[in-house]
CSV table of C-alpha atoms in Angstrom, one decimal:
chain,number,residue,atom,x,y,z
B,107,MET,CA,3.8,-94.8,-24.3
B,108,PRO,CA,1.6,-97.2,-26.4
B,109,ALA,CA,2.8,-98.3,-29.8
B,110,ILE,CA,0.8,-97.0,-32.6
B,111,VAL,CA,-0.5,-99.8,-34.7
B,112,LEU,CA,-2.9,-98.9,-37.5
B,113,GLU,CA,-4.6,-101.3,-39.7
B,114,ALA,CA,-6.7,-101.0,-42.8
B,115,SER,CA,-9.8,-101.8,-41.0
B,116,ASP,CA,-9.3,-98.7,-38.7
B,117,PHE,CA,-9.9,-96.4,-41.7
B,118,SER,CA,-13.1,-98.2,-42.8
B,119,SER,CA,-14.8,-98.5,-39.4
B,120,PRO,CA,-18.2,-96.7,-39.1
B,121,LEU,CA,-16.8,-94.4,-36.3
B,122,PHE,CA,-13.8,-93.3,-38.5
B,123,LEU,CA,-16.2,-92.6,-41.5
B,124,VAL,CA,-18.8,-90.7,-39.6
B,125,ARG,CA,-16.1,-88.6,-37.6
B,126,SER,CA,-14.4,-87.8,-40.9
B,127,CYS,CA,-17.7,-86.6,-42.3
B,128,GLU,CA,-18.3,-84.5,-39.1
B,129,VAL,CA,-15.0,-82.7,-39.5
B,130,LEU,CA,-15.3,-82.2,-43.3
B,131,PHE,CA,-19.0,-80.9,-43.1
B,132,SER,CA,-18.6,-78.7,-40.1
B,133,CYS,CA,-15.4,-77.1,-41.5
B,134,THR,CA,-17.2,-76.5,-44.8
B,135,THR,CA,-20.2,-75.0,-43.1
B,136,PHE,CA,-18.5,-72.4,-41.0
B,137,SER,CA,-16.1,-71.6,-43.8
B,138,LEU,CA,-19.0,-70.8,-46.2
B,139,VAL,CA,-21.0,-68.8,-43.5
B,140,THR,CA,-18.0,-66.7,-42.5
B,141,ALA,CA,-17.4,-65.8,-46.2
B,142,LEU,CA,-21.0,-64.6,-46.7
B,143,GLU,CA,-21.5,-61.1,-48.0
B,144,SER,CA,-24.2,-58.6,-46.7
B,145,SER,CA,-26.2,-59.2,-49.9
B,146,GLU,CA,-26.5,-63.0,-49.0
B,147,LEU,CA,-27.9,-62.3,-45.5
B,148,THR,CA,-31.5,-61.7,-44.6
B,149,LYS,CA,-33.2,-58.5,-45.3
B,150,ASN,CA,-36.2,-59.2,-43.1
B,151,PRO,CA,-36.4,-56.3,-40.6
B,152,LEU,CA,-37.9,-58.6,-37.9
B,153,HIS,CA,-34.7,-60.7,-38.2
B,154,LEU,CA,-32.0,-58.1,-38.8
B,155,GLN,CA,-31.7,-57.1,-35.1
B,156,HIS,CA,-31.1,-60.8,-34.1
B,157,LEU,CA,-28.6,-61.3,-36.9
B,158,PRO,CA,-25.1,-60.8,-35.2
B,159,THR,CA,-25.9,-62.8,-32.0
B,160,ILE,CA,-27.5,-65.7,-33.9
B,161,LYS,CA,-24.8,-65.8,-36.5
B,162,ILE,CA,-22.1,-65.9,-33.8
B,163,PHE,CA,-24.0,-68.8,-32.0
B,164,CYS,CA,-24.2,-70.8,-35.2
B,165,ILE,CA,-20.5,-70.1,-36.1
B,166,PHE,CA,-19.4,-70.9,-32.6
B,167,THR,CA,-21.3,-74.2,-32.7
B,168,TRP,CA,-19.8,-75.4,-35.9
B,169,CYS,CA,-16.3,-74.3,-35.0
B,170,PHE,CA,-16.4,-75.7,-31.5
B,171,PHE,CA,-17.6,-79.2,-32.5
B,172,PHE,CA,-15.2,-79.2,-35.5
B,173,THR,CA,-12.2,-78.6,-33.2
B,174,VAL,CA,-13.4,-81.2,-30.5
B,175,THR,CA,-14.4,-83.8,-33.0
B,176,LEU,CA,-11.0,-83.3,-34.8
B,177,LEU,CA,-9.1,-83.9,-31.6
B,178,ILE,CA,-11.2,-87.0,-30.8
B,179,HIS,CA,-10.7,-88.2,-34.3
B,180,LEU,CA,-6.9,-87.9,-34.2
B,181,LEU,CA,-6.5,-89.3,-30.7
B,182,SER,CA,-8.7,-92.3,-31.6
B,183,THR,CA,-6.8,-92.9,-34.8
B,184,ILE,CA,-3.4,-92.8,-33.1
B,185,GLN,CA,-4.7,-94.6,-30.0
B,186,PHE,CA,-3.5,-92.0,-27.6
B,187,HIS,CA,-6.8,-91.6,-25.9
B,188,SER,CA,-6.0,-94.1,-23.3
B,189,LEU,CA,-3.3,-91.8,-21.9
B,190,LEU,CA,-5.9,-89.1,-21.0
B,191,PRO,CA,-7.2,-88.9,-17.5
B,192,VAL,CA,-10.9,-88.9,-18.7
B,193,SER,CA,-13.6,-91.3,-19.3
B,194,TRP,CA,-13.2,-91.7,-23.0
B,195,LYS,CA,-16.4,-93.6,-23.6
B,196,ASN,CA,-18.6,-91.0,-21.7
B,197,LEU,CA,-16.8,-88.1,-23.4
B,198,THR,CA,-17.3,-89.3,-27.0
B,199,VAL,CA,-21.1,-90.1,-26.4
B,200,THR,CA,-21.4,-86.7,-24.9
B,201,VAL,CA,-19.8,-85.0,-27.9
B,202,ALA,CA,-21.7,-87.0,-30.4
B,203,VAL,CA,-25.2,-86.4,-28.9
B,204,LEU,CA,-24.6,-82.8,-27.8
B,205,GLY,CA,-23.1,-82.2,-31.4
B,206,SER,CA,-26.2,-83.5,-33.0
B,207,LEU,CA,-28.5,-81.3,-30.9
B,208,MET,CA,-26.5,-78.2,-31.3
B,209,CYS,CA,-26.0,-78.6,-35.0
B,210,LEU,CA,-29.8,-79.2,-35.3
B,211,SER,CA,-30.3,-75.9,-33.6
B,212,ALA,CA,-27.8,-74.2,-35.9
B,213,SER,CA,-29.5,-75.9,-39.0
B,214,VAL,CA,-32.8,-74.4,-38.0
B,215,PHE,CA,-31.4,-71.0,-37.1
B,216,PHE,CA,-29.3,-70.4,-40.3
B,217,PRO,CA,-32.0,-70.7,-42.9
B,218,TRP,CA,-34.6,-69.1,-40.7
B,219,LEU,CA,-32.8,-66.0,-39.3
B,220,ILE,CA,-29.6,-65.7,-41.2
B,221,MET,CA,-29.7,-66.4,-44.9
B,222,GLU,CA,-31.6,-64.5,-47.6
B,223,ARG,CA,-34.5,-66.6,-48.7
B,224,GLN,CA,-36.0,-64.2,-51.3
B,225,LYS,CA,-33.1,-65.0,-53.8
B,226,ALA,CA,-31.4,-68.2,-54.1
B,227,TRP,CA,-27.7,-67.5,-53.4
B,228,PRO,CA,-25.2,-70.5,-54.0
B,229,ARG,CA,-23.2,-70.0,-50.8
B,230,PRO,CA,-26.0,-69.8,-48.2
B,231,ALA,CA,-27.8,-72.7,-49.9
B,232,ALA,CA,-24.5,-74.9,-49.7
B,233,ALA,CA,-24.0,-73.9,-46.1
B,234,ALA,CA,-27.6,-74.8,-45.2
B,235,VAL,CA,-27.1,-78.3,-46.9
B,236,THR,CA,-23.6,-78.9,-45.2
B,237,SER,CA,-25.1,-77.9,-41.9
B,238,VAL,CA,-27.8,-80.5,-42.2
B,239,LEU,CA,-25.2,-83.0,-43.4
B,240,THR,CA,-23.2,-82.2,-40.2
B,241,PHE,CA,-26.2,-82.8,-38.0
B,242,LEU,CA,-26.9,-86.2,-39.8
B,243,ALA,CA,-23.2,-87.2,-39.3
B,244,TYR,CA,-23.4,-86.6,-35.5
B,245,VAL,CA,-26.8,-88.5,-35.4
B,246,SER,CA,-25.0,-91.3,-37.1
B,247,GLU,CA,-22.1,-91.4,-34.6
B,248,SER,CA,-24.6,-91.3,-31.7
B,249,TYR,CA,-26.4,-94.2,-33.1
B,250,VAL,CA,-23.2,-96.2,-33.6
B,251,LEU,CA,-21.9,-95.4,-30.1
B,252,ASN,CA,-25.4,-96.1,-28.4
B,253,SER,CA,-25.7,-99.4,-30.3
B,254,GLN,CA,-22.7,-100.8,-28.2
B,255,VAL,CA,-23.1,-102.7,-25.0
B,256,GLN,CA,-23.6,-100.7,-21.9
B,257,GLU,CA,-20.1,-101.3,-20.6
B,258,GLN,CA,-18.6,-99.7,-23.8
B,259,LYS,CA,-20.8,-96.7,-24.0
B,260,GLY,CA,-20.8,-95.8,-20.3
B,261,PHE,CA,-23.2,-93.7,-18.2
B,262,MET,CA,-23.8,-91.0,-20.7
B,263,GLY,CA,-25.1,-93.6,-23.2
B,264,SER,CA,-27.9,-94.7,-20.9
B,265,LEU,CA,-31.2,-92.9,-20.6
B,266,PRO,CA,-30.3,-90.8,-17.5
B,267,GLY,CA,-27.0,-89.8,-19.2
B,268,LEU,CA,-28.7,-88.7,-22.4
B,269,LEU,CA,-31.2,-86.7,-20.3
B,270,LYS,CA,-28.2,-84.9,-18.8
B,271,ILE,CA,-27.1,-84.0,-22.3
B,272,VAL,CA,-30.5,-82.8,-23.3
B,273,GLN,CA,-30.5,-80.5,-20.2
B,274,LEU,CA,-27.0,-79.1,-21.0
B,275,TRP,CA,-28.2,-78.4,-24.6
B,276,GLY,CA,-31.4,-76.7,-23.4
B,277,SER,CA,-29.4,-74.4,-21.2
B,278,PHE,CA,-26.8,-73.6,-23.9
B,279,HIS,CA,-29.6,-73.1,-26.5
B,280,VAL,CA,-31.9,-70.8,-24.5
B,281,ILE,CA,-29.2,-68.3,-23.5
B,282,PRO,CA,-28.9,-66.6,-27.0
B,283,LEU,CA,-32.7,-66.8,-27.3
B,284,PHE,CA,-33.2,-65.2,-23.9
B,285,VAL,CA,-30.6,-62.4,-24.6
B,286,GLU,CA,-32.0,-61.4,-28.0
B,287,GLU,CA,-35.7,-61.6,-27.2
B,288,ASP,CA,-35.1,-59.6,-23.9
B,289,HIS,CA,-33.7,-56.7,-26.0
B,290,GLY,CA,-37.1,-56.3,-27.8
B,291,LEU,CA,-39.5,-56.5,-24.9
B,292,SER,CA,-41.8,-53.7,-24.4
B,293,ASN,CA,-42.2,-51.6,-21.2
B,294,GLY,CA,-45.1,-53.7,-20.1
B,295,PHE,CA,-42.9,-56.4,-18.7
B,296,HIS,CA,-41.6,-56.6,-15.2
B,297,ARG,CA,-38.0,-55.9,-14.8
B,298,TRP,CA,-37.6,-58.8,-12.4
B,299,GLN,CA,-38.5,-61.3,-15.0
B,300,PRO,CA,-35.3,-61.2,-17.1
B,301,TRP,CA,-33.2,-61.4,-13.9
B,302,VAL,CA,-35.1,-64.4,-12.6
B,303,SER,CA,-34.9,-66.2,-16.0
B,304,GLY,CA,-31.2,-65.4,-16.6
B,305,THR,CA,-30.3,-66.6,-13.1
B,306,SER,CA,-32.2,-69.8,-13.5
B,307,TYR,CA,-30.5,-70.6,-16.8
B,308,GLY,CA,-27.1,-69.7,-15.5
B,309,VAL,CA,-27.4,-71.9,-12.4
B,310,CYS,CA,-28.6,-74.9,-14.5
B,311,ILE,CA,-25.8,-74.5,-16.9
B,312,LEU,CA,-23.4,-74.5,-13.9
B,313,MET,CA,-24.9,-77.6,-12.5
B,314,SER,CA,-24.9,-79.3,-15.9
B,315,LEU,CA,-21.1,-78.5,-16.4
B,316,VAL,CA,-20.3,-79.8,-12.8
B,317,THR,CA,-22.1,-83.0,-13.6
B,318,MET,CA,-20.2,-83.5,-16.9
B,319,VAL,CA,-16.9,-82.8,-15.3
B,320,VAL,CA,-17.5,-85.4,-12.5
B,321,ILE,CA,-18.6,-88.0,-15.0
B,322,TRP,CA,-15.9,-87.4,-17.5
B,323,GLY,CA,-13.1,-87.2,-14.8
B,324,GLU,CA,-14.6,-90.2,-13.0
B,325,PHE,CA,-14.7,-88.2,-9.8
B,326,ALA,CA,-18.0,-89.7,-8.4
B,327,GLY,CA,-16.1,-91.7,-5.8
B,328,ARG,CA,-14.3,-88.5,-4.5
B,329,CYS,CA,-17.3,-86.5,-4.0
B,330,CYS,CA,-18.1,-85.5,-0.4
B,331,LEU,CA,-21.7,-86.6,-0.9
B,332,PRO,CA,-22.9,-89.7,-2.6
B,333,PHE,CA,-23.0,-89.1,-6.3
B,334,ASP,CA,-26.6,-90.4,-6.8
B,335,ARG,CA,-27.9,-88.1,-4.1
B,336,LEU,CA,-25.9,-85.1,-5.5
B,337,MET,CA,-27.4,-85.7,-8.9
B,338,LEU,CA,-30.9,-86.0,-7.4
B,339,GLY,CA,-30.4,-82.6,-5.7
B,340,PHE,CA,-29.1,-81.0,-8.9
B,341,THR,CA,-32.2,-82.4,-10.6
B,342,ILE,CA,-34.7,-81.1,-8.1
B,343,ILE,CA,-33.1,-77.7,-8.3
B,344,GLY,CA,-33.1,-77.7,-12.1
B,345,LEU,CA,-36.7,-78.8,-12.2
B,346,LEU,CA,-37.8,-76.0,-9.9
B,347,LEU,CA,-35.7,-73.3,-11.7
B,348,TYR,CA,-37.1,-74.4,-15.1
B,349,MET,CA,-40.6,-74.5,-13.8
B,350,VAL,CA,-40.2,-70.8,-12.8
B,351,ALA,CA,-38.5,-70.0,-16.2
B,352,THR,CA,-41.2,-71.7,-18.3
B,353,VAL,CA,-43.9,-69.9,-16.4
B,354,ILE,CA,-42.2,-66.6,-17.2
B,355,CYS,CA,-41.8,-67.5,-20.7
B,356,PHE,CA,-45.5,-68.4,-21.1
B,357,ASN,CA,-46.4,-65.1,-19.5
B,358,LYS,CA,-44.3,-63.3,-22.0
B,359,LEU,CA,-45.8,-65.3,-24.8
B,360,LEU,CA,-49.3,-64.5,-23.7
B,361,LYS,CA,-48.6,-60.8,-23.7
B,362,LEU,CA,-47.0,-60.9,-27.2
B,363,ILE,CA,-49.4,-63.2,-28.9
B,364,ASN,CA,-51.6,-60.4,-30.2
B,365,SER,CA,-48.8,-57.9,-30.7
B,366,GLU,CA,-46.3,-57.4,-33.5
B,367,ASN,CA,-43.3,-57.4,-31.2
B,368,LYS,CA,-40.1,-58.3,-33.0
B,369,SER,CA,-39.1,-60.8,-30.4
B,370,SER,CA,-42.2,-62.8,-30.6
B,371,GLU,CA,-40.7,-65.6,-32.8
B,372,LEU,CA,-37.8,-66.0,-30.4
B,373,VAL,CA,-40.1,-66.1,-27.4
B,374,ILE,CA,-41.9,-69.0,-29.0
B,375,MET,CA,-38.7,-70.8,-29.5
B,376,GLU,CA,-37.5,-70.1,-26.0
B,377,VAL,CA,-40.9,-71.5,-24.7
B,378,VAL,CA,-40.3,-74.6,-26.7
B,379,VAL,CA,-36.7,-75.2,-25.6
B,380,ALA,CA,-37.6,-74.4,-21.9
B,381,PHE,CA,-40.5,-76.8,-22.0
B,382,ILE,CA,-38.3,-79.7,-23.6
B,383,THR,CA,-35.6,-79.0,-21.0
B,384,LEU,CA,-38.3,-79.1,-18.2
B,385,LEU,CA,-39.6,-82.4,-19.4
B,386,SER,CA,-36.1,-83.8,-19.4
B,387,TYR,CA,-35.6,-82.7,-15.8
B,388,THR,CA,-39.0,-84.2,-14.9
B,389,VAL,CA,-38.1,-87.6,-16.5
B,390,ASP,CA,-34.6,-87.5,-14.9
B,391,LEU,CA,-36.2,-86.9,-11.6
B,392,THR,CA,-38.4,-89.9,-11.9
B,393,PHE,CA,-35.5,-92.2,-12.8
B,394,SER,CA,-33.3,-90.8,-9.9
B,395,ILE,CA,-36.1,-91.6,-7.4
B,396,LYS,CA,-36.7,-95.0,-8.8
B,397,VAL,CA,-32.9,-95.7,-8.7
B,398,LEU,CA,-32.7,-94.6,-5.0
B,399,CYS,CA,-35.9,-96.6,-4.0
B,400,ASP,CA,-34.5,-99.8,-5.7
B,401,ARG,CA,-31.2,-99.5,-3.7
B,402,SER,CA,-33.0,-98.9,-0.4
B,403,HIS,CA,-35.0,-102.1,-0.9
B,404,THR,CA,-31.9,-104.3,-1.7
């Protein structure tokens, strides 16, 4: 067991400060949101049907990253992270970048779909502010970690690693949007479209989680296939699946663009998220092919 040696400089380092802010702001945010009364929630009939799912998504985001960040913060402070069988540098970069993206989504969802905007209530306003502060704290940690040299920030701090995180964010983000907007679709839509879209998102989430586990656990050398070729296969499959899902999203959007369907706003956001994720898969595929070509020529 390593000896715990704490110095005053450990409590004034940038990482210690930003992680303390993340824990404080995320805890404050979900505490305020869970204490909201019905009078402080939106009265917009277009948003009421989405309120339970979106509220659960936001609270889960703040609670999950509060818990994970608190564990990372404690293990880093008492210097026990070296005992864990994980790649600590890849894990911390992933949590910081994914936390900034997920908290950004929650910071958009909360004032848009959850809080009452016709009247200025103090608790919803405070929760919106602390949610933005949580997002800024995670952005700050991401900047601090990615400003380190490549050997210290690991694969997840490189551009291909950041693209993997964006893909995971897109898959997590689009699921509640897909579930909620699918409930409000009219009878003019084909029944196979939700099944194809849901299957595509689910397969992409599974591939992203497998990729993260392999990288965090440093299992790349134990894979039955070369890791770079495995990632190339995952990227090609994800690209094809998101191409199909994006086409379906655009088809739904075109049918809703002149209607007053209650799910039209969420369809627009699903299109945006799906397109961003599709773009990340496209760039990732380009880098993967370039790396394989460079290795074949050496």
